[in-house]
Tab-separated table of C-alpha atoms in Angstrom:
chain	number	residue	atom	x	y	z
A	1	MET	CA	65.460	92.699	88.719
A	2	ILE	CA	67.307	91.664	92.359
A	3	THR	CA	65.631	93.315	95.347
A	4	PRO	CA	66.981	94.403	97.890
A	5	SER	CA	66.773	92.960	101.587
A	6	VAL	CA	68.281	96.463	102.460
A	7	SER	CA	68.207	99.822	100.478
A	8	PRO	CA	71.469	100.031	98.689
A	9	ASP	CA	73.168	103.417	100.878
A	10	ALA	CA	76.419	105.175	99.599
A	11	GLU	CA	79.046	102.561	100.498
A	12	ARG	CA	77.070	99.895	98.775
A	13	THR	CA	76.215	101.746	95.559
A	14	ASP	CA	80.027	103.821	96.063
A	15	LEU	CA	81.631	100.151	96.302
A	16	LEU	CA	79.438	98.339	93.569
A	17	ALA	CA	80.511	101.431	91.462
A	18	ALA	CA	84.073	101.090	92.136
A	19	LEU	CA	83.931	97.042	91.084
A	20	ALA	CA	82.166	97.849	87.790
A	21	GLU	CA	84.355	100.418	87.324
A	22	ALA	CA	87.981	97.774	87.415
A	23	ARG	CA	85.643	94.967	85.835
A	24	ALA	CA	85.034	97.258	83.103
A	25	ALA	CA	88.747	97.885	82.416
A	26	LEU	CA	89.900	94.384	82.584
A	27	THR	CA	87.092	93.208	80.300
A	28	ALA	CA	87.958	95.950	77.459
A	29	SER	CA	91.490	94.323	77.334
A	30	VAL	CA	89.787	91.572	75.357
A	31	SER	CA	87.322	93.681	73.265
A	32	GLY	CA	88.148	92.925	69.303
A	33	LEU	CA	90.370	89.831	69.976
A	34	THR	CA	90.168	86.356	68.649
A	35	ASP	CA	90.028	83.747	71.204
A	36	GLU	CA	93.671	82.568	69.743
A	37	GLN	CA	94.709	86.586	70.647
A	38	ALA	CA	93.223	85.898	73.808
A	39	GLY	CA	94.957	82.953	74.694
A	40	GLN	CA	98.853	84.665	73.585
A	41	THR	CA	101.444	85.287	76.198
A	42	PRO	CA	103.085	87.701	74.607
A	43	THR	CA	105.713	89.011	77.370
A	44	VAL	CA	108.430	86.799	79.601
A	45	SER	CA	105.425	85.850	81.998
A	46	ALA	CA	103.189	82.833	81.434
A	47	LEU	CA	99.979	85.644	81.643
A	48	CYS	CA	96.900	86.010	78.878
A	49	LEU	CA	94.304	88.275	78.697
A	50	GLY	CA	91.804	85.037	78.461
A	51	GLY	CA	93.880	83.757	81.382
A	52	LEU	CA	93.450	87.319	83.665
A	53	VAL	CA	89.824	87.393	82.958
A	54	LYS	CA	88.888	83.325	84.166
A	55	HIS	CA	91.234	83.842	86.866
A	56	VAL	CA	89.339	86.942	88.354
A	57	THR	CA	86.215	85.634	88.007
A	58	ALA	CA	87.112	82.428	89.790
A	59	MET	CA	88.746	84.998	92.642
A	60	GLU	CA	85.613	87.459	92.709
A	61	GLU	CA	83.436	84.162	92.862
A	62	GLY	CA	85.652	82.728	95.955
A	63	TRP	CA	85.649	85.524	97.779
A	64	LEU	CA	81.904	86.470	97.458
A	65	ASN	CA	81.106	82.780	98.323
A	66	PHE	CA	83.337	83.067	101.328
A	67	ALA	CA	81.254	86.261	102.158
A	68	THR	CA	78.455	84.364	102.372
A	69	GLU	CA	79.490	80.688	103.302
A	70	GLY	CA	82.871	81.598	106.152
A	71	PRO	CA	85.785	79.944	105.209
A	72	SER	CA	84.349	76.631	104.167
A	73	ALA	CA	83.548	77.964	100.685
A	74	MET	CA	87.798	77.847	100.693
A	75	SER	CA	89.207	75.027	101.144
A	76	PHE	CA	93.259	75.066	100.824
A	77	ALA	CA	93.656	71.503	102.152
A	78	LEU	CA	96.518	69.131	101.495
A	79	PRO	CA	96.983	66.316	100.474
A	80	ASP	CA	97.726	63.143	103.384
A	81	GLY	CA	101.666	63.479	104.396
A	82	VAL	CA	101.821	66.925	102.524
A	83	THR	CA	103.111	69.937	104.616
A	84	TRP	CA	103.022	73.896	103.645
A	85	ASP	CA	106.193	73.463	104.101
A	86	ASP	CA	106.832	70.733	101.375
A	87	LEU	CA	104.533	72.946	99.085
A	88	MET	CA	106.760	75.935	99.635
A	89	ALA	CA	110.126	74.001	99.157
A	90	GLY	CA	108.266	72.125	95.716
A	91	THR	CA	109.311	68.977	97.065
A	92	ALA	CA	105.995	68.086	97.850
A	93	ARG	CA	105.422	64.071	96.692
A	94	GLU	CA	101.155	64.995	95.393
A	95	PHE	CA	99.968	68.989	94.788
A	96	PRO	CA	96.167	69.398	96.375
A	97	LYS	CA	93.544	70.145	93.591
A	98	TRP	CA	92.950	73.065	94.177
A	99	MET	CA	96.564	74.068	93.277
A	100	ALA	CA	96.101	72.883	89.667
A	101	ASP	CA	92.814	74.174	89.450
A	102	ARG	CA	94.261	78.294	90.158
A	103	GLU	CA	97.022	77.034	87.724
A	104	LYS	CA	94.803	76.505	84.723
A	105	GLU	CA	92.745	80.221	85.250
A	106	PHE	CA	95.909	81.521	84.053
A	107	ARG	CA	95.728	79.765	80.648
A	108	MET	CA	92.962	79.749	77.992
A	109	LEU	CA	92.446	76.026	77.486
A	110	PRO	CA	91.150	74.137	74.595
A	111	GLY	CA	87.733	75.067	73.485
A	112	GLU	CA	87.345	78.304	75.475
A	113	THR	CA	86.492	81.330	74.050
A	114	VAL	CA	86.964	84.941	74.690
A	115	ALA	CA	82.291	85.158	74.339
A	116	GLY	CA	82.377	82.659	77.129
A	117	ILE	CA	84.902	83.669	79.568
A	118	LEU	CA	83.413	87.180	79.847
A	119	GLN	CA	79.733	86.005	79.824
A	120	ALA	CA	81.200	83.493	82.862
A	121	TYR	CA	82.156	86.732	84.467
A	122	GLU	CA	78.932	88.302	83.791
A	123	GLN	CA	77.240	85.365	85.317
A	124	VAL	CA	79.669	86.159	88.486
A	125	ALA	CA	79.306	89.916	88.596
A	126	ALA	CA	75.723	90.290	88.245
A	127	ARG	CA	75.729	86.870	91.274
A	128	SER	CA	78.090	89.438	93.427
A	129	GLU	CA	76.185	92.411	92.628
A	130	LYS	CA	72.914	90.410	94.192
A	131	ILE	CA	74.919	89.602	97.579
A	132	VAL	CA	75.848	92.848	97.987
A	133	LEU	CA	72.279	94.332	97.346
A	134	THR	CA	71.077	91.558	99.911
A	135	VAL	CA	73.326	91.010	102.492
A	136	PRO	CA	72.356	92.368	106.055
A	137	ASP	CA	75.366	94.069	107.252
A	138	LEU	CA	78.847	94.638	105.078
A	139	SER	CA	80.393	94.210	108.673
A	140	ALA	CA	79.470	90.461	109.043
A	141	SER	CA	82.927	89.085	109.114
A	142	HIS	CA	83.662	85.104	108.915
A	143	PRO	CA	87.342	83.508	109.932
A	144	LEU	CA	89.931	83.750	107.145
A	145	PRO	CA	90.602	79.673	105.936
A	146	GLU	CA	93.654	77.812	107.146
A	147	ALA	CA	96.992	78.739	104.846
A	148	PRO	CA	99.933	80.383	104.908
A	149	TRP	CA	99.180	83.512	103.442
A	150	ASN	CA	96.591	84.178	105.439
A	151	GLU	CA	96.423	85.806	109.214
A	152	PRO	CA	96.438	83.400	111.811
A	153	GLY	CA	93.122	84.070	113.601
A	154	GLY	CA	92.257	86.790	110.845
A	155	GLU	CA	88.665	87.507	110.010
A	156	TRP	CA	87.074	89.642	107.278
A	157	SER	CA	83.719	91.401	107.162
A	158	VAL	CA	82.295	91.341	103.683
A	159	ARG	CA	83.070	95.247	102.898
A	160	ARG	CA	86.898	93.981	103.592
A	161	VAL	CA	86.307	91.009	101.202
A	162	LEU	CA	84.772	93.369	98.453
A	163	THR	CA	87.584	95.913	98.964
A	164	HIS	CA	90.163	93.166	98.309
A	165	VAL	CA	88.368	92.242	95.120
A	166	ILE	CA	88.315	95.789	94.151
A	167	ALA	CA	91.858	96.066	95.180
A	168	GLU	CA	92.454	92.776	92.494
A	169	THR	CA	90.852	93.254	89.780
A	170	SER	CA	91.818	96.630	89.628
A	171	GLN	CA	95.429	95.045	89.720
A	172	HIS	CA	94.874	92.700	86.978
A	173	ALA	CA	93.306	95.359	84.830
A	174	GLY	CA	96.956	96.884	84.721
A	175	HIS	CA	98.422	94.125	83.887
A	176	ALA	CA	96.071	93.089	81.216
A	177	ASP	CA	96.664	96.970	79.331
A	178	ILE	CA	100.297	95.511	79.645
A	179	LEU	CA	99.412	92.348	78.148
A	180	ARG	CA	97.156	94.178	75.033
A	181	GLU	CA	99.226	97.021	74.371
A	182	THR	CA	102.590	94.120	74.244
A	183	LEU	CA	100.125	92.094	71.464
A	184	ASP	CA	98.983	94.745	69.136
A	185	GLY	CA	99.921	98.439	70.398
A	186	ARG	CA	96.000	98.696	71.865
A	187	THR	CA	95.741	100.177	75.657
A	188	ALA	CA	92.223	98.737	77.283
A	189	THR	CA	92.762	102.091	79.292
């Protein structure tokens, strides 16, 4: 049982409800699928349903780590001698580990199962809920990690992190709905 350090006010309750709704839409997309089906890429993109759930799990975990630990929780360090320009141009002689890890998020790897992916997502969701219920102030903020896609000098509050996680989860639930319909004609929502 989660013991909140603050009373779950209407804002926390609403944010958690919105996130739960988006999660339910995403996880419904893999309901009843075999592990093989969850790893299929039925459209011209490289997306698969199991990979989308894995990606959203990693995304949520990373952003909630940021909310509690700050920018050190999200390192986008580049290998020595590699610049962002090299990376963006595809001319980097070496790619950072975080980039390779992110690519693996979008695929079902050998030995991965739908059940295992959903279990990992449930664990991250439970941890996120605990954080939201125990963080003293949703306005507490951290500077964004240095990366070309982040506003230089930008800061995000815990509240902003949560709205981002809700938006990302909802967006990927829509992608998942298309993939599921392409696989077997069933929609998740």
